[in-house]
Structures are given as C-alpha cells and as structure tokens.
XYZ file of C-alpha atoms in Angstrom:
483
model
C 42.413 -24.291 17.366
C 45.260 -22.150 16.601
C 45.417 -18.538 18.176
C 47.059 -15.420 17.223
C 49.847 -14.181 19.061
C 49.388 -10.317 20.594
C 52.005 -9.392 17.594
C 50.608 -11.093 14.625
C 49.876 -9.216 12.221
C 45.770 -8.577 10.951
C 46.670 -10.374 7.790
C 47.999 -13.178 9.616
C 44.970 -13.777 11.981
C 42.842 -13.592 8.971
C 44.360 -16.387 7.502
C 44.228 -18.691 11.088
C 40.313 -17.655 10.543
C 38.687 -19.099 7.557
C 36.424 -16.640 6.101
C 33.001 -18.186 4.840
C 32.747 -19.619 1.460
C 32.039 -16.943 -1.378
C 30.669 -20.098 -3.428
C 28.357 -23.104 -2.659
C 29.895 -26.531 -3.995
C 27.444 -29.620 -5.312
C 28.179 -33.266 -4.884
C 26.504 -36.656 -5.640
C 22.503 -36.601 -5.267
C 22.313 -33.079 -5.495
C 24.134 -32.066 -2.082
C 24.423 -28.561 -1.484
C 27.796 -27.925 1.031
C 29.022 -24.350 2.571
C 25.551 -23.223 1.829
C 25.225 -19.646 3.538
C 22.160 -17.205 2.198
C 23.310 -14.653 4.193
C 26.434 -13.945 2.293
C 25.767 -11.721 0.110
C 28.505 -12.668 -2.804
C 26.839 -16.323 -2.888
C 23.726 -15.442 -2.935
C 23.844 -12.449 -5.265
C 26.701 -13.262 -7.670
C 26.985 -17.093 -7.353
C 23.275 -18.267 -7.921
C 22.504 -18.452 -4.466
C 18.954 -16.808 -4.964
C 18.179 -18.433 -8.510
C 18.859 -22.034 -6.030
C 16.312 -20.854 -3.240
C 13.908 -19.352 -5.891
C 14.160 -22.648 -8.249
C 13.846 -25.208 -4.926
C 11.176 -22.911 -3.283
C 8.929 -23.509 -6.843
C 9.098 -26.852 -6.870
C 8.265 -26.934 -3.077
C 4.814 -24.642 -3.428
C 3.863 -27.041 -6.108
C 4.430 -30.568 -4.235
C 2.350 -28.612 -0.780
C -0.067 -27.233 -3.439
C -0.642 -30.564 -4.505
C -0.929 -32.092 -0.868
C -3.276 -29.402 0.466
C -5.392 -30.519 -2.633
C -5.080 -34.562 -1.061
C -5.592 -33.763 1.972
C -8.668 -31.687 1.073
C -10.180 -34.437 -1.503
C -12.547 -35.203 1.007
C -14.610 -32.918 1.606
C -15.456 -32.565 -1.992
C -16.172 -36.141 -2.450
C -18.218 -36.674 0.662
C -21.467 -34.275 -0.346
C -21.307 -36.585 -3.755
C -21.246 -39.927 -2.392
C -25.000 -40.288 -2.449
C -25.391 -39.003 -5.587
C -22.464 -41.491 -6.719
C -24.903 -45.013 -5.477
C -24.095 -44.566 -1.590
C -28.206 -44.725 -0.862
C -30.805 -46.905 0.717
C -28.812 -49.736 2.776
C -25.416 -48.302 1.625
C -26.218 -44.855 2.656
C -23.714 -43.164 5.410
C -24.924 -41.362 8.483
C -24.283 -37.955 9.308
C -22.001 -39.196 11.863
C -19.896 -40.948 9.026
C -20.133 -38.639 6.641
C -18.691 -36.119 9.368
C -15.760 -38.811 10.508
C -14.801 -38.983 6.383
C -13.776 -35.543 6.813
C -12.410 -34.946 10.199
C -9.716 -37.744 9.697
C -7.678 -36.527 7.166
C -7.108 -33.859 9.520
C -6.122 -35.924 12.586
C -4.220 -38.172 10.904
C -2.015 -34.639 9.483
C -1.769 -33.012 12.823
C -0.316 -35.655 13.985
C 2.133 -36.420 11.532
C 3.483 -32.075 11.153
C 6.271 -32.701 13.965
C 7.507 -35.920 12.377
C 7.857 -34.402 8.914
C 9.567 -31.568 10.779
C 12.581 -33.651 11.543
C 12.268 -35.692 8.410
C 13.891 -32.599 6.296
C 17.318 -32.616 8.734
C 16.981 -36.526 8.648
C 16.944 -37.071 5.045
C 17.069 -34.159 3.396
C 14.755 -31.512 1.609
C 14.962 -32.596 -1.630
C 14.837 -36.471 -0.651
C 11.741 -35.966 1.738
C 10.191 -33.783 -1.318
C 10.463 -36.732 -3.452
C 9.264 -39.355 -0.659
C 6.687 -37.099 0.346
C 4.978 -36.438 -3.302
C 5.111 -39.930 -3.990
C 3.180 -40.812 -0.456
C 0.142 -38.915 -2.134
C -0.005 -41.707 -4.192
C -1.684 -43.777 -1.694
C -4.397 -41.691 -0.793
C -5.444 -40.492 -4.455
C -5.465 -44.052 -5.999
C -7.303 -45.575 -2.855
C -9.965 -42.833 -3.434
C -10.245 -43.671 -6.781
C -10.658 -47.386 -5.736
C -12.579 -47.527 -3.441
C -15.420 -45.079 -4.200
C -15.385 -46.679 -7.913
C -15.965 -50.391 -5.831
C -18.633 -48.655 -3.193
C -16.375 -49.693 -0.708
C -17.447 -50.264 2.775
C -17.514 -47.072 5.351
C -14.601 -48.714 7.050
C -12.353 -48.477 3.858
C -13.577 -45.533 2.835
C -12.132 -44.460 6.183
C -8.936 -46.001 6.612
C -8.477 -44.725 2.762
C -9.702 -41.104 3.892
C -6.997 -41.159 6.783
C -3.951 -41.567 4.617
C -5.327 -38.089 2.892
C -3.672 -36.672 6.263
C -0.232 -37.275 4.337
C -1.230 -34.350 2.336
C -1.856 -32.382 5.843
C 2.114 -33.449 7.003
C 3.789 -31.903 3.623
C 3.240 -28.222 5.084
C 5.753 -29.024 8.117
C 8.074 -30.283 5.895
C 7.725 -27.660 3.265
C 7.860 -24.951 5.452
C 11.193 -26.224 7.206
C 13.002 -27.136 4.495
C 12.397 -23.415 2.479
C 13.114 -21.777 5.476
C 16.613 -22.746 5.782
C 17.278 -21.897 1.884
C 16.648 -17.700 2.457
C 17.767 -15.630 4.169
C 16.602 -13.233 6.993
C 15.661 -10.262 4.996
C 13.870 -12.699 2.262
C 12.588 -15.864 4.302
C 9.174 -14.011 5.963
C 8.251 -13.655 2.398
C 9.238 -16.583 1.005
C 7.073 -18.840 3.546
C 4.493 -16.635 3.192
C 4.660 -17.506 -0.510
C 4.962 -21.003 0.380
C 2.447 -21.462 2.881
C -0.469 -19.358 0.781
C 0.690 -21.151 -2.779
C 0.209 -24.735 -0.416
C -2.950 -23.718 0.972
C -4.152 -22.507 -2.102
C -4.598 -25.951 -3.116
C -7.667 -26.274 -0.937
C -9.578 -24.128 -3.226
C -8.167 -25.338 -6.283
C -10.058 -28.251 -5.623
C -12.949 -27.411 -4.319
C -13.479 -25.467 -7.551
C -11.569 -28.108 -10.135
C -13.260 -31.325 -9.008
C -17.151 -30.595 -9.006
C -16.021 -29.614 -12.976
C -13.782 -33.056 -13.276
C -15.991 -35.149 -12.029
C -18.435 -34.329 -15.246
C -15.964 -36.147 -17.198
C -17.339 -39.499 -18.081
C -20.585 -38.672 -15.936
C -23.855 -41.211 -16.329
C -27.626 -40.719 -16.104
C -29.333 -42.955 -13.448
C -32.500 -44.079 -14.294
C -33.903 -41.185 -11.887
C -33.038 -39.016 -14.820
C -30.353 -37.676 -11.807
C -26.520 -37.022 -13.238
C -24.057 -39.355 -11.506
C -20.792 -38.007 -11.197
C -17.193 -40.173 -11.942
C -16.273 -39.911 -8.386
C -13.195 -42.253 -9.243
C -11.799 -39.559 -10.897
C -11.262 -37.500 -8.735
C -8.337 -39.563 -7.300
C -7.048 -40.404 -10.566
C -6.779 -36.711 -11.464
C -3.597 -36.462 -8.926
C -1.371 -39.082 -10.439
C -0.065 -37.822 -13.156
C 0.631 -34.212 -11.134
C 1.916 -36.148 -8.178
C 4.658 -37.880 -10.265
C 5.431 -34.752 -12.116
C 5.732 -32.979 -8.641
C 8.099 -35.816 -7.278
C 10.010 -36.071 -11.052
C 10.895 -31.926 -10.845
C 12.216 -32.767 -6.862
C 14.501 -35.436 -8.197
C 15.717 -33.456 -11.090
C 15.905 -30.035 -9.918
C 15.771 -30.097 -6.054
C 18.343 -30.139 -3.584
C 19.908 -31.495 -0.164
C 21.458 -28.642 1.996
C 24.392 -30.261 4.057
C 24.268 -27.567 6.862
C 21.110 -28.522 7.804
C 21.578 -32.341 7.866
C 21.218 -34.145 11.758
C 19.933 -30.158 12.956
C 16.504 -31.417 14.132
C 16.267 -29.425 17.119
C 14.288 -31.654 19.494
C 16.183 -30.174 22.144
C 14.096 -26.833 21.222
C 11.072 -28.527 21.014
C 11.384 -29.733 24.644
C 12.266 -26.273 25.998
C 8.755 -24.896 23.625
C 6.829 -27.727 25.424
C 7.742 -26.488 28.930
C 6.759 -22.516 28.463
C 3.239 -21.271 28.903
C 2.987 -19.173 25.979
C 3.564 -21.849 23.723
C 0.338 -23.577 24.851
C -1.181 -20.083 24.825
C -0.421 -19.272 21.492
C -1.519 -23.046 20.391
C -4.651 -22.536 22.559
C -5.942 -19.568 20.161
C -4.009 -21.011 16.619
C -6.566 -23.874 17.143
C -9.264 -21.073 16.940
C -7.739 -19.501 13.739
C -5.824 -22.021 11.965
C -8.106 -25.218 13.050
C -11.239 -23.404 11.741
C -9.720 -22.386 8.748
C -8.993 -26.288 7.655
C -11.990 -27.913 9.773
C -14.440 -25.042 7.750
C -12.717 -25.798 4.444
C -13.330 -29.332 4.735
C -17.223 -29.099 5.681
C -18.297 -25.886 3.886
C -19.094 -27.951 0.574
C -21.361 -30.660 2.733
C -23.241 -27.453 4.696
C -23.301 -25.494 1.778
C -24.889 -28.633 -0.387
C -27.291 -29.891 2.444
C -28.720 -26.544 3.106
C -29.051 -25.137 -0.150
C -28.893 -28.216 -2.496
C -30.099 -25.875 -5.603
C -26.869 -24.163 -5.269
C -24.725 -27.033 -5.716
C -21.172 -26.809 -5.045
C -20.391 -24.274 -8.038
C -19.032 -21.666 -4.649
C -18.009 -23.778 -2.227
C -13.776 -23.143 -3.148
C -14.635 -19.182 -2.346
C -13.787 -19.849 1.636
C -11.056 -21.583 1.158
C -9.607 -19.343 -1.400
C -9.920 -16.207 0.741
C -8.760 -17.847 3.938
C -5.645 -18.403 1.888
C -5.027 -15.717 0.363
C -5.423 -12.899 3.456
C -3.183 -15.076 5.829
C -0.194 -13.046 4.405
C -2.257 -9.840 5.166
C -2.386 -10.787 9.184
C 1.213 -10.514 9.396
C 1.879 -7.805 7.757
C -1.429 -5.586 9.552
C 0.441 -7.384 12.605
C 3.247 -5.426 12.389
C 1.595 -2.129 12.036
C -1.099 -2.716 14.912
C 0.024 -4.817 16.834
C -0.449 -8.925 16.728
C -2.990 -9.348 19.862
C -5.048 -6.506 18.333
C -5.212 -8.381 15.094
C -6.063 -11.798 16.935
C -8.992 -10.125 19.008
C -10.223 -8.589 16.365
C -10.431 -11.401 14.058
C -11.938 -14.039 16.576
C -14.864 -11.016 17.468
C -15.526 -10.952 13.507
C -15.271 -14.300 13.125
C -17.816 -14.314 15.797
C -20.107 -12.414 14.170
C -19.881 -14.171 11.181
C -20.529 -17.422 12.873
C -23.874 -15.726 14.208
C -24.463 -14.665 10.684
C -24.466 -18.387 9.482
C -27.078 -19.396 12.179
C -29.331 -16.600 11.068
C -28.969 -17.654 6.993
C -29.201 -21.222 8.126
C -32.647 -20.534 10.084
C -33.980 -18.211 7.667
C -32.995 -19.763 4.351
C -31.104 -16.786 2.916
C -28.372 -18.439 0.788
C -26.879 -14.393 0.106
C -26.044 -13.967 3.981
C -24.857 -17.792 4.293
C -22.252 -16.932 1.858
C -21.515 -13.666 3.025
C -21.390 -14.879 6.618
C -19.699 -17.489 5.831
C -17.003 -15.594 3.785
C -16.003 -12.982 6.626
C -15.416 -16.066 9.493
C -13.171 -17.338 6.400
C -11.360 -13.695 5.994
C -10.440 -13.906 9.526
C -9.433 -17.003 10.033
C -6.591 -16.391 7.253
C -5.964 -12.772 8.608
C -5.595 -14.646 12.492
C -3.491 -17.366 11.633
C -0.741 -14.803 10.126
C -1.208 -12.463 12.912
C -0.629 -15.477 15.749
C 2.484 -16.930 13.712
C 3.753 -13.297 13.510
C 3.391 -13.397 17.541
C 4.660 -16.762 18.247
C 8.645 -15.231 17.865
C 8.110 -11.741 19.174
C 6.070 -13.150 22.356
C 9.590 -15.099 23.307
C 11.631 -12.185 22.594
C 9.498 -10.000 24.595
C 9.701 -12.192 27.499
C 13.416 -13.618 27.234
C 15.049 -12.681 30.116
C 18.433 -13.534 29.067
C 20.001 -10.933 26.579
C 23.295 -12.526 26.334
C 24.063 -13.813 22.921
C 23.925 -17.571 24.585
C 20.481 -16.462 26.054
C 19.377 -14.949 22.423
C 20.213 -18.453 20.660
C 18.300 -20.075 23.386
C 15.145 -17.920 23.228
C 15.110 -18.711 18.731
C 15.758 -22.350 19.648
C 12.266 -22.284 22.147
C 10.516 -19.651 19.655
C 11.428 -22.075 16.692
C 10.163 -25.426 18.757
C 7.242 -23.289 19.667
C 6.483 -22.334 15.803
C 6.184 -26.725 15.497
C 3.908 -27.194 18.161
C 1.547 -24.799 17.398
C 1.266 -25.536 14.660
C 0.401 -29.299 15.195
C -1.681 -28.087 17.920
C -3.400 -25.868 15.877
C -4.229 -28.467 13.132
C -6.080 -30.654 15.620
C -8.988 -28.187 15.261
C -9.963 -29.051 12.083
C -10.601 -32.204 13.385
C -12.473 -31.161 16.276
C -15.010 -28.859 13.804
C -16.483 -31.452 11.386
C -16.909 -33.650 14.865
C -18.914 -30.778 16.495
C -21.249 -30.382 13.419
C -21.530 -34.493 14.105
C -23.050 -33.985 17.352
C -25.113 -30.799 16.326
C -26.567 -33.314 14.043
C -27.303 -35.780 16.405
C -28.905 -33.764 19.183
C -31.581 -31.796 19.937
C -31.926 -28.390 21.838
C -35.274 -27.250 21.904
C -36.603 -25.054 19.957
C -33.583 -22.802 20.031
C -31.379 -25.003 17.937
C -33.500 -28.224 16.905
C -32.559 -31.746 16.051
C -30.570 -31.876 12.595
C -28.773 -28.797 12.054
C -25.620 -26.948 12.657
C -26.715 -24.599 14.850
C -25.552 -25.855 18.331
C -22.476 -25.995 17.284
C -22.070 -23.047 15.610
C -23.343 -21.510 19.102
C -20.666 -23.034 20.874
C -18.085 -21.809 18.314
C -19.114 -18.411 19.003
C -18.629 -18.817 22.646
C -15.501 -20.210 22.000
C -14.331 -17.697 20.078
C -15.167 -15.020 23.178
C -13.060 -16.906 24.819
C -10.345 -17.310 22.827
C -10.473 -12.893 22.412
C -10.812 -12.924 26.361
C -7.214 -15.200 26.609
C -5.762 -13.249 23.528
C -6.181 -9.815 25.396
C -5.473 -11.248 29.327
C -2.293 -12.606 27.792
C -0.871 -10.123 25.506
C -2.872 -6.875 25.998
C -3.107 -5.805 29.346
C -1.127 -3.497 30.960
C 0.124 -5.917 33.591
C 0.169 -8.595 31.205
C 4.012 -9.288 31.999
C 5.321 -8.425 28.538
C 6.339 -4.695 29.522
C 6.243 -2.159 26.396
C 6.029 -5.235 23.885
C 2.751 -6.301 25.581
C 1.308 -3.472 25.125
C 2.634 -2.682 21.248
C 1.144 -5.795 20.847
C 4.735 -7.100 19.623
C-alpha cells in the first residue's frame, strides 16, 4: 500500500487512492464488475438504475412464478375427489392435510441454502437454475394426478413444490445487493409482494384452467383436467428462465460473500430466536392459511366452491408493505401486538361462522386474520434490523459492521424459521380432524385447532410486548419507540 508523505500534495494522494468506478464494465456470461449503486454517476448517468430495475423484473416474475408452484397444492388437493380419487382410492384427512403441509417444509428448509447459492453462483445463474427446478414439480403434478398416482407419489411429487418456497431467499438476496440504500426497502418490498402475489394468482387462475378440457362423469358431476394445472407452468417457467439468461446478470462484488460467519453470530443472540418465535405467528400463518383456505373453504361450504378462495392470499400480500411502513410511524412491537390480537379475533370469528354456518362472517373472519398476517410480517422484518441496532453495544464503525453482519444473518433465519409454520398449520387442522373434544369442539372440524391458534397468538402478543415494549425491556428509548 503506498502512503502519502506529510508534504504531498492533495492531488497527489488522490491519485495513490483510486476513486470508485464512475462506470460498471460487462464481461463473458453477463458479469457485472465495479458494480457500486451507491454512486450516484453510475447509477444515475451510466444505467445503473435501468440494470437494477430491468434484473429486479425479471426476478418478481421467476418468485411470482414459484410462489404459484409452491402453492399448486392447495388448489389441487380440494379437487382430487372430484378428479376419481374416491371409494378405495380416496385420501384421508390426514393425507389430504400432509399434501399441503410439505411443500412448505420441504421450502423452509431449503431458504438458507438458496441464500448462499446467489454469492456461490451468481444471481442471474441461480435465476436460471432456479426457474428451471420448477420444472420438476409442475410436470410431476401433471403426471401423476393424470395417472391417479399413489398417495406416496403424490407426496414425494408435492414435496419438490417446496422449490418454489426456496426462490424467495434467493430472490430477495440477490435484488438486494443491486439497489441501493435509499431505493432497496422499496425494491424488496416490490419483490417480495409481486412473489407472493403468485399465491393468489393461482388460487384464482386454476379453478378457471382446470375447465379447459373438463368431462362429465356419469354422476352428471363436472370433472376437472387436474393435469393441467401442472402443465399450465411450463411454458411460463421456460420463458421466466429464457428472460434470466438473456437479460439477467452476475454481480462480481458479491461473488464468494455468503456471510455464514453472520449467520453464526444471528444463531447465538436471543432476539433472533425472538423475532423468529413471533415471524412463525405472522409469516407461517400467512403461507400455512393460504395453502388450506381453499380445502376449509370447499369442505365447509361446498356450494361456494372455490370461486373466493385467492381473496386471503391476495390481501395478505398485498398489506405486508403497509406493516412496514405503519411500523415506522408507530412503532414495530405496537404493530406486531396489534396484529396477532386481530388476528385473534378473527380466528374466533372463523369458529363462530364454522359452528353456525354463516359463509358472510367465514369470509370476513377469515379475511381480517389474512390482513394481519401481511401487515405483521412487514412490521417484524422492519424490527429484525432496528432491534440489533437498538441493542448493539459497540458503536465503533468495526462494532456497526458487526451488528449489520448479525442483523443480516438474523433477517435468514427468521425467515426460515418463520416458514416452518406453514407447515405446522395444515398439520394442526390434521389433528383437529382426527380428535374429538366434547361438545365444545367435536370430532371432524377445525375448531380445536383454531382454539389453540388463538391461544397462541396471546402468547405470541404477551412475548412481542415483554420483549420490545416494556419499559425495562432492555432496549432503552428504542424499546419503547418501538424501533
């Protein structure tokens, strides 16, 4: 390193310094060195913001796309016995319930992996490879439901759905290193609500596909073409990994950066467990509700079909943005009490449509846990950073790269964590289904569970508040701002 002598002159100790690059320079498979959002000549003069804009398009569709995968399931499932899947190929409730839990285990447990992938590979590269891994799941739907496969195939086919699950890690890492500070909270809100949008998309598309090439049984019944409902995807899947390879790109400075030295310091602090703790609450009933609304909404009110079912999905999506930004005004454990006491009440809501047969307040009961779930998951991401800041105790700049490096790891485990409650949902209803608690909640319907939610939820406002809003909660002036 060379240093500048006490007489040099400014403009020679300019020139011993580099200054960053004004311009961004491509190479060979769309490589992207000397990338730097935050100068502002690149990215306002030199197409730095048309590049993040043009990559962060592509990327919504290919996670729009995989939230649809990953959410095939639960549209196909309250079909199946219209489809043939009756007398001694019928599934239990049990089964039924497994088809659409796994997707969801099998993509909470692959979010950290495709975390690192992006540094490994690359974002445009793991686009491409990840797109194309939606292949498997939409063709072995379309396969095995058109040969009545077995419940074991149908399972093992339903799991690789969680591939779709995995794509919002990735998505969310590799867009996040293409803004810059002042523009990256909105573009992965953008990113993360166009992704989860997907949900709804099919939960309203398919019912409608399906139609397509629909028979009459000899019941006089309409049975849907369930295969196509996987074949649907292929032709969007390869478009999504055709505008990767053509139009996406590999960001050098972020290649061999997967911090797993962060992610061990995130798995050794108590808020990160915390926070993952209550984002299994908001986030994991968001995607465990999404995948089992069409089956409760079909088995309880059958006249209704599944013409509505895309409605909680679509405004779970669509008000996570609003927790973040309500977050910011209010405070974020104000916003996370709040929404698990009115998610509460809408869970109570659901037991009393469910017992008394009122399909108005099922839906409207249903709709507000939904609202909240999207309004608490931005309000808990919004604290995840702010909770580390508040409590850093090192304010050197050493000790502020640290604390981003543990809030960062944190941001991963959560939400993994998180995801795991979707799983744990659908298996709950499985259980409610299978047991029988007097007259209170009898044999055969959701309602234990749905009681045990509620209490859950209490809790979860109870830890929200003892951690973050109490005056002695350790967090000083933050805690009680709500950070």
């Amino acid at each position: 390193m060379t240093l500048a002598h006490r007489g040099d002159s400014p403009t020679a100790t300019a020139a011993a310094t580099p200054a960053p690059a004004a311009r961004f320079t491509r190479r060979a498979g769309r490589w992207i060195d000397d990338w730097d959002p935050e100068n502002a000549a690149q990215w306002g003069h030199h197409g730095g913001a048309q590049t993040a804009r043009h990559n962060l398009a592509i990327s919504v569709f290919a996670e729009f796309l995989g939230f649809g995968v990953f959410a095939l399931w639960g549209i196909v499932v309250p079909q199946l016995a219209t489809y043939g899947y009756t007398g001694s190929a019928a599934l239990s409730e049990t089964q039924q319930f497994w088809l659409l839990s796994i997707p969801t285990l099998v993509g909470a447990s692959l979010r950290i992996p495709y975390t690192f992938a992006v540094p490994r590979f690359g974002g445009r590269n793991w686009t491409i490879v990840s797109a194309l891994l939606l292949l498997l799941p939409a063709v072995g739907l379309a396969l095995a439901v058109g040969q009545h496969a077995s419940f074991g195939v149908l399972l093992a086919v339903a799991a690789l759905a969680g591939f779709g699950g995995g794509n919002f890690a990735s998505s969310m890492t590799n867009i996040s290193f293409f803004y810059r500070s002042s523009e990256k909270g909105k573009a992965l809100g953008l990113n993360a609500a166009g992704g989860n949008l997907g949900t709804a998309a099919v939960q309203f598309a398919i019912p409608l596909v399906v139609t397509w090439g629909a028979t009459t049984a000899v019941t006089g019944a309409q049975v849907p073409n369930l295969p196509l409902a996987g074949w649907i995807f292929v032709p969007f899947i390869l478009l999504a990994a055709l505008l990767a390879w053509r139009s996406m790109d590999n960001l050098s400075v972020i290649a061999g950066s997967g911090d797993r030295g962060g992610f061990e310091m995130a798995s050794r602090a108590r808020h990160t467990w915390i926070l993952a703790f209550l984002y299994v609450g908001t986030f994991g009933s968001f995607i465990g509700f999404a995948g089992v609304f069409p089956k409760i909404m079909s088995d309880a009110f059958p006249a209704h079909g599944l013409k509505l079912a895309f409605l909680g999905a679509l405004v779970g999506s669509l008000t996570r943005p609003l927790g973040g930004v309500i977050a910011d005004r209010v405070g974020g454990w104000r916003v996370t009490v709040v929404s698990f006491v009115a998610m509460a009440f809408g869970a109570l809501g659901a037991i009393q449509a469910l017992q008394g047969k009122n399909f108005g307040l099922f839906m409207a009961a249903f709709l507000l846990l939904f609202v909240f779930t999207g309004i608490g998951n931005g309000s808990i991401y919004r604290m995840i950073p702010a909770v580390f800041d508040a409590t850093a105790t090192d304010t050197t700049d050493d000790g502020r790269r640290r604390t981003r490096r543990v809030a960062t790891g944190a941001i991963g485990i959560v939400g993994a964590v998180g995801a795991f409650g979707g799983f744990v949902v659908p298996q709950m209803f499985a259980l409610s289904k299978a047991s029988s608690i007097s007259a209170v909640a009898p044999k055969g319907t959701i309602v234990p569970a749905l009681y045990g939610i509620i209490a859950l939820y209490l809790v979860m406002a109870f830890v929200a508040w003892f951690a973050y809003g109490r005056r002695c909660a350790g967090l000083g002036d933050a805690g009680q701002v709500g950070i």
